[in-house]
Amino acid sequence: MRFSSYSILSEKKEGIPRTLLNGITGAVDLLGPQLEPVIENALETGDVPAALAHMSDEARQSLLNRGHLTEWSVDEERAIVNILADEAHKAMARRPSFMIVPNLDCNYRCTYCFERPMQNGLKSSNTAISHKKNNVVMQAEQVGQALDAIALLRAEQGLSEEGQIILYGGEPLDRRNQAVVRQIVSEGRARGTFFAAITNGHDLDAYLDLIGRGGIEQIQVSIDGPKRVHDKRRIYVGKESSFDAIVANVNRVLEHTDAEVQIRSHVDPQNIELFGELVDFFAGQGWLDHPQVVIYGNTVYERTGDGGVTSRIDVADIDATLSPIAQAARNIYTSAPEVHAERSILPALNAGEPMKLKGTYCSANTGNYIFAPDGSIYACWESVGKECSRIGTFGESGAELDAEATDRWFGRSIARLPTCQRCAFALVCGGGCAQYAEYESDTLYASYCDDFQRTFRSALTRTVERYLDHDCKQEEKVDA
Ligand code: SF4
Ligand code: SF4
C-alpha cells in the first residue's frame, strides 16, 4: 500500500485545516490535526510504513476508500489517469463552446495587447484582414451564417440551439458597431441563445438594454489599477479617461441589470503594489461582496524575441502578494485559476461529493469555435486572426472545417501529454494553455505549467477557508 501519486495537499495556513485532494477519485478531505503532519511527512519522504503506524485502522480504511492510499502501482494509476482524461475530454467535446467576434478592431490601445500586431495591419491593404477588405467588422449577412453554423455544430452533438455564445474582439461592444451587435443578440435570442461579453467596458452604456438575463448575462472588463495607472495602460483612442468610463458603466450595469460583472486586474511588478488601493476604491463603489461582482488578479503575458511567451511576475508570486488583500471580501480572487478552482471545489465540498476532474485545460482543446468577420473560424482566444488557430471558414455555403487543424486543436488532452500524465495535478490542471505551449515549445502537445501547482494548492486552502468561514460548516475531518 502507498500514497497515491496523484495526492495534492493544500498549502499550510494558520487556523485552516489542510485538505487532501486525490487527482484520480476527486475526493476532497479535510484533515484532522493529528493526521495532517503524518500525511505531510509521508508525501515528502515516501515513508508509508511510518505513516501507517501513526494512524488507526479506521483512518487507514477511510484514506484507502477515498483513493488517497492505494494498492495500485504507479503505472496502473497512470493508465487510469489516461482513461479518465480521455473520457473527460470526450464528455467536454460533446458540449462545444461558441464565440462571435463582431469587430476585430478596438477603440483602446492597451500597452500589453496581444492582438496589436494583427490590429496594426488593419489599415493596410496588404494584410489578410483590413478595413480596405471590409473584413474587420462582421457584415449583416454573416450573422445568420455564423448562427446557422453554430446550430449545426450543436445539433451534431444532439444539443438544441439554447446555450451561450461569448462576444469577443477586438472590442465587441464598440458603440460604432451597434447595428451588428444588436442583430447578433436579437437573432441569437430568438433561437434561445444567451450571451457573455469580454469587453473593455467603454461603451457599455450603449448596450444596457441588451444586458441581463436572456441577453448578455455576463460581462468581463479590466481595471488595471487606480485611475492614474489604469489610464496609462488601457488607453482610449479618444481623449477621455478609460477608467472613468469603465467605472461609470460598471455602476450602470449593476444598477440597471442582473448581469454578472467580472473585473479583471492585470498586474505586473509596476502596479501590483497598488492592488490594495484599487480594492479600497472598489469598496467605495460598493463592489466588495456585491453578489453580481467577481474581482480577480491576472498576469500580463508578453511575447519574447524568440517567439516564446513570458510574464514579468509568476502567477504564484501574484497569488502570494494579493492573497492578504483578497481577504477583504468574498468576491476577490488572486487569479483566474483561483476563480475556477473555487467553482469546482466548493460544489464538491458542499455536496460531500468528489470534485469534477477534467482532461483538458480549456475549451480550445475540446471544441471552441470562434466566428470572425474575416470569414474564418478560430479555436483559441489568444490567436484570433492568426493562421495558427484557424480551423475553418464559414460563409454562404455553410461552415467548412479543416480536419487536420481541428484534430490538432481539439485532440489535445492529458491522454496525449506524457509529461502531464506523471503530474499529480494532471486531471485538475488539464495540461495548461495550449497556445502558450506552442509559442514556447513549437507544439501544442507540450505542457505549460505556468505555476499551476503552487497556485492551485493555495487556491485549495482559500476555498476551504471560504467554505468554513462563510457557510458556517461543521468541519468533518479525517483524523488519525
Ligand atoms: S489555448 Fe490558451 S490562450 Fe487559447 S483559449 Fe485556451 S487558455 Fe486561452
Ligand atoms: S501543465 Fe504542468 S501543472 Fe499542468 S498537468 Fe501538466 S505538468 Fe502538471
Short mmCIF file of C-alpha atoms and ligand atoms in Angstrom, two decimals:
data_model
loop_
_atom_site.label_atom_id
_atom_site.label_comp_id
_atom_site.label_asym_id
_atom_site.label_seq_id
_atom_site.Cartn_x
_atom_site.Cartn_y
_atom_site.Cartn_z
CA MET A 1 0.00 0.00 0.00
CA ARG A 2 1.26 3.51 -0.80
CA PHE A 3 0.02 7.06 -1.09
CA SER A 4 -1.46 7.84 -4.48
CA SER A 5 0.90 9.55 -6.92
CA TYR A 6 -1.98 11.97 -7.52
CA SER A 7 -2.23 13.23 -3.93
CA ILE A 8 -2.49 17.01 -3.62
CA LEU A 9 -2.08 18.59 -0.18
CA SER A 10 -3.32 22.14 0.29
CA GLU A 11 -0.92 24.88 1.35
CA LYS A 12 -0.42 25.39 5.06
CA LYS A 13 -2.28 28.29 6.64
CA GLU A 14 -2.70 29.01 10.34
CA GLY A 15 -6.15 28.08 11.59
CA ILE A 16 -7.27 26.34 8.38
CA PRO A 17 -7.32 22.52 8.27
CA ARG A 18 -5.19 21.14 5.49
CA THR A 19 -7.02 19.40 2.70
CA LEU A 20 -6.08 16.28 0.80
CA LEU A 21 -7.38 16.05 -2.75
CA ASN A 22 -6.97 12.98 -4.87
CA GLY A 23 -6.42 13.69 -8.55
CA ILE A 24 -7.94 10.37 -9.65
CA THR A 25 -11.02 9.91 -7.46
CA GLY A 26 -11.64 13.64 -6.96
CA ALA A 27 -12.06 13.01 -3.18
CA VAL A 28 -11.60 16.21 -1.16
CA ASP A 29 -10.98 15.60 2.56
CA LEU A 30 -10.21 17.96 5.41
CA LEU A 31 -7.53 16.51 7.67
CA GLY A 32 -7.61 16.43 11.46
CA PRO A 33 -4.68 17.89 13.45
CA GLN A 34 -3.08 14.52 14.17
CA LEU A 35 -3.26 13.22 10.62
CA GLU A 36 -2.01 16.44 9.00
CA PRO A 37 1.70 16.07 9.92
CA VAL A 38 1.61 12.34 9.27
CA ILE A 39 0.42 12.82 5.71
CA GLU A 40 2.67 15.80 5.04
CA ASN A 41 5.67 13.76 6.11
CA ALA A 42 4.63 10.69 4.12
CA LEU A 43 4.14 12.71 0.94
CA GLU A 44 7.50 14.39 1.38
CA THR A 45 9.56 11.35 2.34
CA GLY A 46 7.58 8.48 0.85
CA ASP A 47 7.84 6.71 4.23
CA VAL A 48 4.49 4.95 4.12
CA PRO A 49 5.12 2.35 6.89
CA ALA A 50 5.88 5.16 9.36
CA ALA A 51 2.67 6.95 8.34
CA LEU A 52 0.55 3.81 8.62
CA ALA A 53 1.98 3.13 12.07
CA HIS A 54 0.62 6.50 13.22
CA MET A 55 -2.96 6.00 12.16
CA SER A 56 -5.90 3.95 13.32
CA ASP A 57 -7.40 1.15 11.20
CA GLU A 58 -10.41 3.39 10.68
CA ALA A 59 -8.31 6.29 9.32
CA ARG A 60 -6.34 3.93 7.07
CA GLN A 61 -9.53 2.40 5.68
CA SER A 62 -11.06 5.82 5.10
CA LEU A 63 -7.97 7.03 3.20
CA LEU A 64 -7.98 3.80 1.17
CA ASN A 65 -11.69 4.10 0.33
CA ARG A 66 -11.16 7.69 -0.85
CA GLY A 67 -8.17 6.79 -3.05
CA HIS A 68 -5.54 8.69 -1.03
CA LEU A 69 -3.97 5.36 -0.13
CA THR A 70 -3.83 2.87 -2.97
CA GLU A 71 -2.90 -0.72 -3.80
CA TRP A 72 -2.35 0.26 -7.45
CA SER A 73 1.16 0.58 -8.82
CA VAL A 74 2.44 3.86 -10.25
CA ASP A 75 1.93 2.55 -13.80
CA GLU A 76 -1.59 1.33 -13.06
CA GLU A 77 -2.55 4.72 -11.67
CA ARG A 78 -1.09 6.44 -14.72
CA ALA A 79 -3.08 4.17 -17.02
CA ILE A 80 -6.25 5.09 -15.11
CA VAL A 81 -5.42 8.79 -15.44
CA ASN A 82 -5.18 8.34 -19.21
CA ILE A 83 -8.53 6.60 -19.38
CA LEU A 84 -10.20 9.25 -17.20
CA ALA A 85 -8.60 12.06 -19.25
CA ASP A 86 -9.89 10.51 -22.43
CA GLU A 87 -13.40 10.12 -21.02
CA ALA A 88 -13.47 13.67 -19.63
CA HIS A 89 -12.17 15.00 -22.94
CA LYS A 90 -14.91 13.19 -24.88
CA ALA A 91 -17.58 14.43 -22.46
CA MET A 92 -16.39 18.03 -22.87
CA ALA A 93 -16.26 17.64 -26.65
CA ARG A 94 -19.98 16.86 -26.55
CA ARG A 95 -20.52 20.39 -25.14
CA PRO A 96 -18.76 22.71 -27.61
CA SER A 97 -18.29 26.44 -26.93
CA PHE A 98 -19.03 29.26 -29.33
CA MET A 99 -17.83 32.81 -29.74
CA ILE A 100 -18.68 35.52 -32.23
CA VAL A 101 -16.33 38.42 -32.98
CA PRO A 102 -18.40 41.38 -34.18
CA ASN A 103 -15.29 43.51 -34.60
CA LEU A 104 -11.58 42.74 -34.86
CA ASP A 105 -10.57 46.37 -34.29
CA CYS A 106 -10.52 48.09 -30.92
CA ASN A 107 -11.09 51.58 -29.54
CA TYR A 108 -8.32 51.02 -26.96
CA ARG A 109 -4.57 50.83 -27.41
CA CYS A 110 -3.58 48.83 -24.32
CA THR A 111 0.15 48.73 -23.78
CA TYR A 112 0.23 44.94 -23.47
CA CYS A 113 -2.40 43.92 -26.06
CA PHE A 114 -1.55 40.57 -27.69
CA GLU A 115 -3.73 41.41 -30.70
CA ARG A 116 -1.73 44.55 -31.52
CA PRO A 117 0.31 43.04 -34.41
CA MET A 118 -2.90 41.97 -36.17
CA GLN A 119 -4.63 45.30 -35.40
CA ASN A 120 -1.65 47.31 -36.66
CA GLY A 121 -2.26 45.80 -40.08
CA LEU A 122 -5.95 46.70 -40.25
CA LYS A 123 -5.26 49.96 -42.08
CA SER A 124 -3.02 48.35 -44.68
CA SER A 125 -4.22 46.86 -47.94
CA ASN A 126 -1.50 44.21 -47.92
CA THR A 127 -2.77 42.32 -44.91
CA ALA A 128 -5.29 39.47 -44.93
CA ILE A 129 -7.60 41.34 -42.54
CA SER A 130 -8.07 45.05 -43.18
CA HIS A 131 -10.68 47.79 -43.36
CA LYS A 132 -9.98 48.06 -47.07
CA LYS A 133 -11.02 44.43 -47.49
CA ASN A 134 -14.14 45.09 -45.43
CA ASN A 135 -13.50 42.09 -43.17
CA VAL A 136 -12.82 43.78 -39.82
CA VAL A 137 -16.44 44.30 -38.73
CA MET A 138 -18.95 41.47 -39.14
CA GLN A 139 -21.35 42.02 -42.05
CA ALA A 140 -25.11 41.62 -41.57
CA GLU A 141 -25.27 38.51 -43.77
CA GLN A 142 -22.52 36.81 -41.74
CA VAL A 143 -24.62 36.86 -38.56
CA GLY A 144 -27.15 34.31 -39.77
CA GLN A 145 -24.35 32.27 -41.35
CA ALA A 146 -22.49 32.07 -38.02
CA LEU A 147 -25.67 31.28 -36.04
CA ASP A 148 -26.66 28.59 -38.57
CA ALA A 149 -23.20 27.03 -38.34
CA ILE A 150 -23.42 27.09 -34.53
CA ALA A 151 -26.86 25.44 -34.66
CA LEU A 152 -25.47 22.67 -36.89
CA LEU A 153 -22.44 22.07 -34.69
CA ARG A 154 -24.69 21.91 -31.64
CA ALA A 155 -27.09 19.57 -33.43
CA GLU A 156 -24.19 17.23 -34.28
CA GLN A 157 -23.81 16.73 -30.53
CA GLY A 158 -27.55 16.29 -30.02
CA LEU A 159 -27.82 19.76 -28.46
CA SER A 160 -30.55 22.32 -29.07
CA GLU A 161 -29.72 25.91 -30.04
CA GLU A 162 -30.11 27.03 -26.45
CA GLY A 163 -26.76 27.81 -24.92
CA GLN A 164 -24.16 30.51 -24.51
CA ILE A 165 -22.27 32.49 -27.13
CA ILE A 166 -19.43 34.74 -26.00
CA LEU A 167 -18.97 38.07 -27.79
CA TYR A 168 -15.28 38.72 -28.24
CA GLY A 169 -12.98 41.09 -30.16
CA GLY A 170 -11.10 43.36 -30.82
CA GLU A 171 -13.71 45.26 -28.91
CA PRO A 172 -17.06 43.52 -29.37
CA LEU A 173 -19.20 46.27 -27.84
CA ASP A 174 -17.78 49.33 -29.60
CA ARG A 175 -20.78 51.71 -29.91
CA ARG A 176 -19.97 52.25 -33.62
CA ASN A 177 -20.96 48.63 -34.30
CA GLN A 178 -24.33 48.69 -32.56
CA ALA A 179 -26.23 47.55 -35.64
CA VAL A 180 -24.40 44.24 -35.99
CA VAL A 181 -24.18 43.60 -32.24
CA ARG A 182 -27.92 44.20 -31.85
CA GLN A 183 -28.56 41.88 -34.80
CA ILE A 184 -26.42 39.11 -33.24
CA VAL A 185 -28.14 39.37 -29.85
CA SER A 186 -31.63 39.68 -31.28
CA GLU A 187 -31.29 36.77 -33.75
CA GLY A 188 -29.46 34.72 -31.12
CA ARG A 189 -32.15 35.36 -28.50
CA ALA A 190 -34.84 34.27 -30.95
CA ARG A 191 -33.01 30.94 -31.15
CA GLY A 192 -32.80 30.60 -27.35
CA THR A 193 -29.17 31.71 -27.07
CA PHE A 194 -27.83 33.87 -24.26
CA PHE A 195 -24.56 35.80 -24.30
CA ALA A 196 -21.46 36.85 -22.38
CA ALA A 197 -19.08 39.60 -23.48
CA ILE A 198 -15.37 40.12 -22.97
CA THR A 199 -15.20 43.87 -23.41
CA ASN A 200 -13.14 46.86 -22.38
CA GLY A 201 -16.40 48.25 -20.98
CA HIS A 202 -16.02 51.68 -22.53
CA ASP A 203 -19.33 51.70 -24.42
CA LEU A 204 -21.49 49.52 -22.20
CA ASP A 205 -23.89 52.44 -21.74
CA ALA A 206 -24.93 52.00 -25.40
CA TYR A 207 -25.96 48.40 -24.76
CA LEU A 208 -27.66 48.49 -21.37
CA ASP A 209 -30.97 47.29 -22.81
CA LEU A 210 -29.26 44.13 -24.10
CA ILE A 211 -27.55 43.31 -20.80
CA GLY A 212 -29.11 40.97 -18.26
CA ARG A 213 -30.89 37.64 -18.08
CA GLY A 214 -31.69 36.20 -21.51
CA GLY A 215 -29.41 38.74 -23.22
CA ILE A 216 -25.78 39.48 -22.37
CA GLU A 217 -25.77 37.77 -18.98
CA GLN A 218 -22.11 38.15 -18.10
CA ILE A 219 -19.61 40.95 -18.73
CA GLN A 220 -15.85 40.82 -18.26
CA VAL A 221 -13.95 44.12 -18.06
CA SER A 222 -10.40 45.02 -16.99
CA ILE A 223 -9.34 47.66 -14.48
CA ASP A 224 -5.59 47.65 -14.05
CA GLY A 225 -5.06 49.94 -11.09
CA PRO A 226 -6.12 53.32 -9.72
CA LYS A 227 -7.08 55.91 -12.37
CA ARG A 228 -3.59 57.43 -12.72
CA VAL A 229 -2.14 54.00 -13.54
CA HIS A 230 -5.03 52.38 -15.40
CA ASP A 231 -5.38 55.26 -17.88
CA LYS A 232 -1.73 54.90 -18.90
CA ARG A 233 -2.08 51.17 -19.60
CA ARG A 234 -5.57 50.90 -21.04
CA ILE A 235 -5.62 53.85 -23.39
CA TYR A 236 -8.79 55.03 -25.13
CA VAL A 237 -8.23 56.28 -28.69
CA GLY A 238 -10.18 59.45 -27.85
CA LYS A 239 -9.14 61.87 -25.13
CA GLU A 240 -11.33 60.81 -22.22
CA SER A 241 -10.26 58.65 -19.28
CA SER A 242 -10.89 54.96 -19.84
CA PHE A 243 -11.02 54.47 -16.06
CA ASP A 244 -13.88 56.94 -15.56
CA ALA A 245 -15.86 55.45 -18.45
CA ILE A 246 -15.50 51.85 -17.26
CA VAL A 247 -16.31 52.63 -13.62
CA ALA A 248 -19.42 54.60 -14.60
CA ASN A 249 -20.52 51.78 -16.89
CA VAL A 250 -19.97 49.05 -14.32
CA ASN A 251 -22.17 51.02 -11.93
CA ARG A 252 -24.82 51.41 -14.65
CA VAL A 253 -24.79 47.66 -15.30
CA LEU A 254 -25.10 46.88 -11.59
CA GLU A 255 -27.88 49.41 -11.11
CA HIS A 256 -29.99 48.51 -14.13
CA THR A 257 -29.33 44.83 -14.84
CA ASP A 258 -28.81 41.50 -13.14
CA ALA A 259 -25.70 40.58 -15.18
CA GLU A 260 -22.57 39.22 -13.51
CA VAL A 261 -19.63 41.61 -13.86
CA GLN A 262 -16.17 40.10 -13.73
CA ILE A 263 -13.48 42.70 -13.08
CA ARG A 264 -10.04 41.52 -14.07
CA SER A 265 -6.98 43.43 -12.94
CA HIS A 266 -3.79 42.77 -14.91
CA VAL A 267 -0.86 43.01 -12.54
CA ASP A 268 2.89 43.15 -13.08
CA PRO A 269 5.79 44.43 -10.96
CA GLN A 270 4.86 48.05 -11.83
CA ASN A 271 1.33 48.02 -10.43
CA ILE A 272 0.96 45.04 -8.13
CA GLU A 273 1.64 47.12 -5.02
CA LEU A 274 -1.34 49.31 -5.93
CA PHE A 275 -3.85 46.46 -5.85
CA GLY A 276 -4.80 47.31 -2.24
CA GLU A 277 -5.50 50.94 -3.23
CA LEU A 278 -7.64 49.68 -6.11
CA VAL A 279 -9.59 47.40 -3.78
CA ASP A 280 -10.21 50.38 -1.47
CA PHE A 281 -11.60 52.23 -4.47
CA PHE A 282 -13.83 49.25 -5.31
CA ALA A 283 -15.04 49.27 -1.69
CA GLY A 284 -16.07 52.92 -2.14
CA GLN A 285 -18.10 51.91 -5.21
CA GLY A 286 -19.89 49.23 -3.18
CA TRP A 287 -18.42 46.42 -5.30
CA LEU A 288 -16.93 44.33 -2.49
CA ASP A 289 -19.14 41.35 -1.64
CA HIS A 290 -21.58 42.58 -4.28
CA PRO A 291 -23.49 39.47 -5.42
CA GLN A 292 -23.08 40.38 -9.12
CA VAL A 293 -19.36 41.20 -8.96
CA VAL A 294 -16.28 38.97 -9.18
CA ILE A 295 -12.83 40.60 -8.90
CA TYR A 296 -9.56 38.86 -9.71
CA GLY A 297 -5.91 39.47 -10.49
CA ASN A 298 -4.40 38.33 -13.75
CA THR A 299 -0.91 38.02 -15.19
CA VAL A 300 0.28 40.08 -18.15
CA TYR A 301 1.93 37.82 -20.70
CA GLU A 302 4.40 39.11 -23.27
CA ARG A 303 5.87 37.53 -26.36
CA THR A 304 9.63 37.14 -26.28
CA GLY A 305 12.02 37.92 -29.14
CA ASP A 306 12.44 34.22 -29.92
CA GLY A 307 8.69 33.62 -30.29
CA GLY A 308 8.10 32.34 -26.75
CA VAL A 309 5.96 33.84 -24.03
CA THR A 310 6.81 35.21 -20.62
CA SER A 311 5.42 37.23 -17.74
CA ARG A 312 7.36 39.63 -15.56
CA ILE A 313 5.95 38.07 -12.42
CA ASP A 314 4.98 34.47 -11.65
CA VAL A 315 1.34 33.62 -11.03
CA ALA A 316 2.23 32.16 -7.63
CA ASP A 317 4.03 35.38 -6.62
CA ILE A 318 0.97 37.37 -7.65
CA ASP A 319 -1.06 34.97 -5.55
CA ALA A 320 1.21 35.47 -2.52
CA THR A 321 1.08 39.29 -2.81
CA LEU A 322 -2.64 39.60 -3.45
CA SER A 323 -3.76 36.94 -1.03
CA PRO A 324 -3.82 39.13 2.15
CA ILE A 325 -5.69 41.85 0.21
CA ALA A 326 -8.18 39.32 -1.13
CA GLN A 327 -9.24 38.66 2.47
CA ALA A 328 -11.14 41.96 2.33
CA ALA A 329 -14.10 40.37 0.60
CA ARG A 330 -15.53 37.08 -0.51
CA ASN A 331 -15.60 38.14 -4.17
CA ILE A 332 -11.88 38.93 -4.58
CA TYR A 333 -9.65 36.25 -6.06
CA THR A 334 -5.92 36.35 -6.66
CA SER A 335 -6.08 34.78 -10.10
CA ALA A 336 -8.36 33.27 -12.73
CA PRO A 337 -7.22 29.75 -11.70
CA GLU A 338 -8.44 30.56 -8.19
CA VAL A 339 -11.87 31.52 -9.52
CA HIS A 340 -12.02 28.25 -11.46
CA ALA A 341 -10.69 26.24 -8.51
CA GLU A 342 -13.36 27.60 -6.19
CA ARG A 343 -16.09 26.99 -8.74
CA SER A 344 -15.09 23.33 -8.99
CA ILE A 345 -14.12 22.63 -5.36
CA LEU A 346 -16.92 24.41 -3.48
CA PRO A 347 -19.77 22.38 -5.00
CA ALA A 348 -17.84 19.21 -4.12
CA LEU A 349 -17.38 20.36 -0.51
CA ASN A 350 -20.98 21.47 -0.18
CA ALA A 351 -22.38 18.25 -1.62
CA GLY A 352 -19.81 15.98 0.02
CA GLU A 353 -19.11 14.61 -3.45
CA PRO A 354 -15.89 14.15 -5.45
CA MET A 355 -14.55 17.16 -7.30
CA LYS A 356 -15.18 17.04 -11.04
CA LEU A 357 -11.94 16.32 -12.88
CA LYS A 358 -11.01 17.26 -16.41
CA GLY A 359 -8.83 16.04 -19.24
CA THR A 360 -8.07 19.39 -20.89
CA TYR A 361 -7.14 22.90 -19.82
CA CYS A 362 -9.60 24.98 -21.82
CA SER A 363 -12.31 24.70 -24.43
CA ALA A 364 -9.82 25.38 -27.25
CA ASN A 365 -8.88 21.72 -26.80
CA THR A 366 -12.36 20.25 -26.77
CA GLY A 367 -14.37 22.28 -29.25
CA ASN A 368 -14.25 26.07 -29.24
CA TYR A 369 -15.49 27.73 -32.41
CA ILE A 370 -14.77 31.44 -32.82
CA PHE A 371 -16.55 33.07 -35.78
CA ALA A 372 -14.71 36.17 -37.02
CA PRO A 373 -15.56 38.86 -39.61
CA ASP A 374 -12.81 37.61 -41.95
CA GLY A 375 -14.94 34.50 -42.55
CA SER A 376 -12.59 32.32 -40.51
CA ILE A 377 -13.33 30.06 -37.60
CA TYR A 378 -10.62 30.04 -34.94
CA ALA A 379 -10.07 27.75 -31.95
CA CYS A 380 -8.17 29.93 -29.49
CA TRP A 381 -8.96 33.35 -28.00
CA GLU A 382 -5.35 34.42 -27.95
CA SER A 383 -4.76 33.84 -31.62
CA VAL A 384 -7.91 35.09 -33.33
CA GLY A 385 -6.83 36.45 -36.71
CA LYS A 386 -3.73 34.27 -36.76
CA GLU A 387 -3.16 31.33 -39.05
CA CYS A 388 -2.03 29.12 -36.15
CA SER A 389 -5.52 28.83 -34.64
CA ARG A 390 -7.57 28.95 -37.84
CA ILE A 391 -9.62 25.75 -38.02
CA GLY A 392 -12.06 26.55 -40.81
CA THR A 393 -14.21 29.02 -42.68
CA PHE A 394 -17.89 29.97 -42.83
CA GLY A 395 -19.97 31.76 -45.42
CA GLU A 396 -22.93 31.45 -47.75
CA SER A 397 -22.37 27.75 -48.31
CA GLY A 398 -22.08 26.98 -44.59
CA ALA A 399 -19.09 26.15 -42.43
CA GLU A 400 -16.12 24.13 -43.59
CA LEU A 401 -13.71 22.76 -41.05
CA ASP A 402 -10.10 21.83 -41.69
CA ALA A 403 -9.87 18.25 -40.39
CA GLU A 404 -6.15 18.40 -39.63
CA ALA A 405 -6.37 21.73 -37.75
CA THR A 406 -9.46 20.75 -35.75
CA ASP A 407 -7.87 17.46 -34.75
CA ARG A 408 -4.66 19.24 -33.74
CA TRP A 409 -6.52 21.73 -31.54
CA PHE A 410 -9.38 19.60 -30.25
CA GLY A 411 -7.35 16.41 -29.82
CA ARG A 412 -5.05 17.76 -27.09
CA SER A 413 -5.72 16.25 -23.69
CA ILE A 414 -3.77 14.79 -20.80
CA ALA A 415 -4.05 11.43 -22.59
CA ARG A 416 -1.67 12.85 -25.24
CA LEU A 417 0.69 14.76 -22.92
CA PRO A 418 3.17 12.28 -21.40
CA THR A 419 4.81 14.87 -19.09
CA CYS A 420 1.46 15.80 -17.61
CA GLN A 421 0.44 12.19 -17.11
CA ARG A 422 3.10 11.94 -14.40
CA CYS A 423 1.91 15.10 -12.64
CA ALA A 424 -0.33 14.85 -9.55
CA PHE A 425 -2.33 17.79 -10.89
CA ALA A 426 -2.97 16.23 -14.32
CA LEU A 427 -6.75 15.93 -14.09
CA VAL A 428 -7.11 19.17 -12.13
CA CYS A 429 -4.99 21.29 -14.48
CA GLY A 430 -5.54 19.69 -17.87
CA GLY A 431 -2.10 20.45 -19.32
CA GLY A 432 -2.02 24.26 -19.30
CA CYS A 433 -2.57 26.71 -22.13
CA ALA A 434 -2.02 25.02 -25.49
CA GLN A 435 -1.26 28.23 -27.38
CA TYR A 436 1.45 29.29 -24.95
CA ALA A 437 2.81 25.74 -25.02
CA GLU A 438 3.11 26.09 -28.79
CA TYR A 439 4.78 29.52 -28.52
CA GLU A 440 7.26 28.07 -26.04
CA SER A 441 7.83 24.58 -27.46
CA ASP A 442 6.70 24.80 -31.11
CA THR A 443 3.95 22.29 -30.50
CA LEU A 444 0.52 22.35 -28.90
CA TYR A 445 1.39 18.95 -27.48
CA ALA A 446 3.62 20.16 -24.66
CA SER A 447 2.78 21.09 -21.08
CA TYR A 448 2.53 24.74 -19.99
CA CYS A 449 2.54 24.75 -16.19
CA ASP A 450 2.53 28.49 -15.52
CA ASP A 451 2.89 27.88 -11.76
CA PHE A 452 -0.36 25.94 -11.68
CA GLN A 453 0.80 23.59 -8.92
CA ARG A 454 1.65 26.33 -6.42
CA THR A 455 -1.36 28.44 -7.37
CA PHE A 456 -3.80 25.56 -7.07
CA ARG A 457 -2.54 24.43 -3.65
CA SER A 458 -3.07 27.89 -2.25
CA ALA A 459 -6.44 28.20 -4.02
CA LEU A 460 -7.46 24.95 -2.35
CA THR A 461 -6.61 26.41 1.07
CA ARG A 462 -8.55 29.62 0.45
CA THR A 463 -11.55 27.77 -0.92
CA VAL A 464 -11.71 25.66 2.24
CA GLU A 465 -11.32 28.83 4.30
CA ARG A 466 -14.28 30.42 2.50
CA TYR A 467 -16.30 27.23 2.84
CA LEU A 468 -15.75 27.09 6.59
CA ASP A 469 -15.97 30.84 7.31
CA HIS A 470 -18.88 31.95 5.26
CA ASP A 471 -21.07 28.91 5.17
CA CYS A 472 -20.61 28.12 8.88
CA LYS A 473 -19.97 24.49 8.00
CA GLN A 474 -19.19 21.88 10.58
CA GLU A 475 -15.69 20.65 9.98
CA GLU A 476 -15.91 16.98 9.15
CA LYS A 477 -12.36 15.75 9.17
CA VAL A 478 -10.48 12.55 8.62
CA ASP A 479 -8.08 12.13 11.52
CA ALA A 480 -5.56 9.66 12.85
S1 SF4 B 1 -5.32 27.73 -25.61
FE1 SF4 B 1 -4.61 29.21 -24.06
S2 SF4 B 1 -4.89 31.24 -24.96
FE2 SF4 B 1 -6.08 29.77 -26.19
S3 SF4 B 1 -8.14 29.87 -25.30
FE3 SF4 B 1 -7.04 28.19 -24.26
S4 SF4 B 1 -6.13 29.10 -22.42
FE4 SF4 B 1 -6.76 30.80 -23.79
S1 SF4 B 2 0.78 21.62 -17.34
FE1 SF4 B 2 2.18 21.34 -15.63
S2 SF4 B 2 0.90 21.50 -13.79
FE2 SF4 B 2 -0.46 21.15 -15.53
S3 SF4 B 2 -0.73 18.91 -15.57
FE3 SF4 B 2 0.95 19.41 -16.96
S4 SF4 B 2 2.81 19.16 -15.73
FE4 SF4 B 2 1.05 19.34 -14.32
#
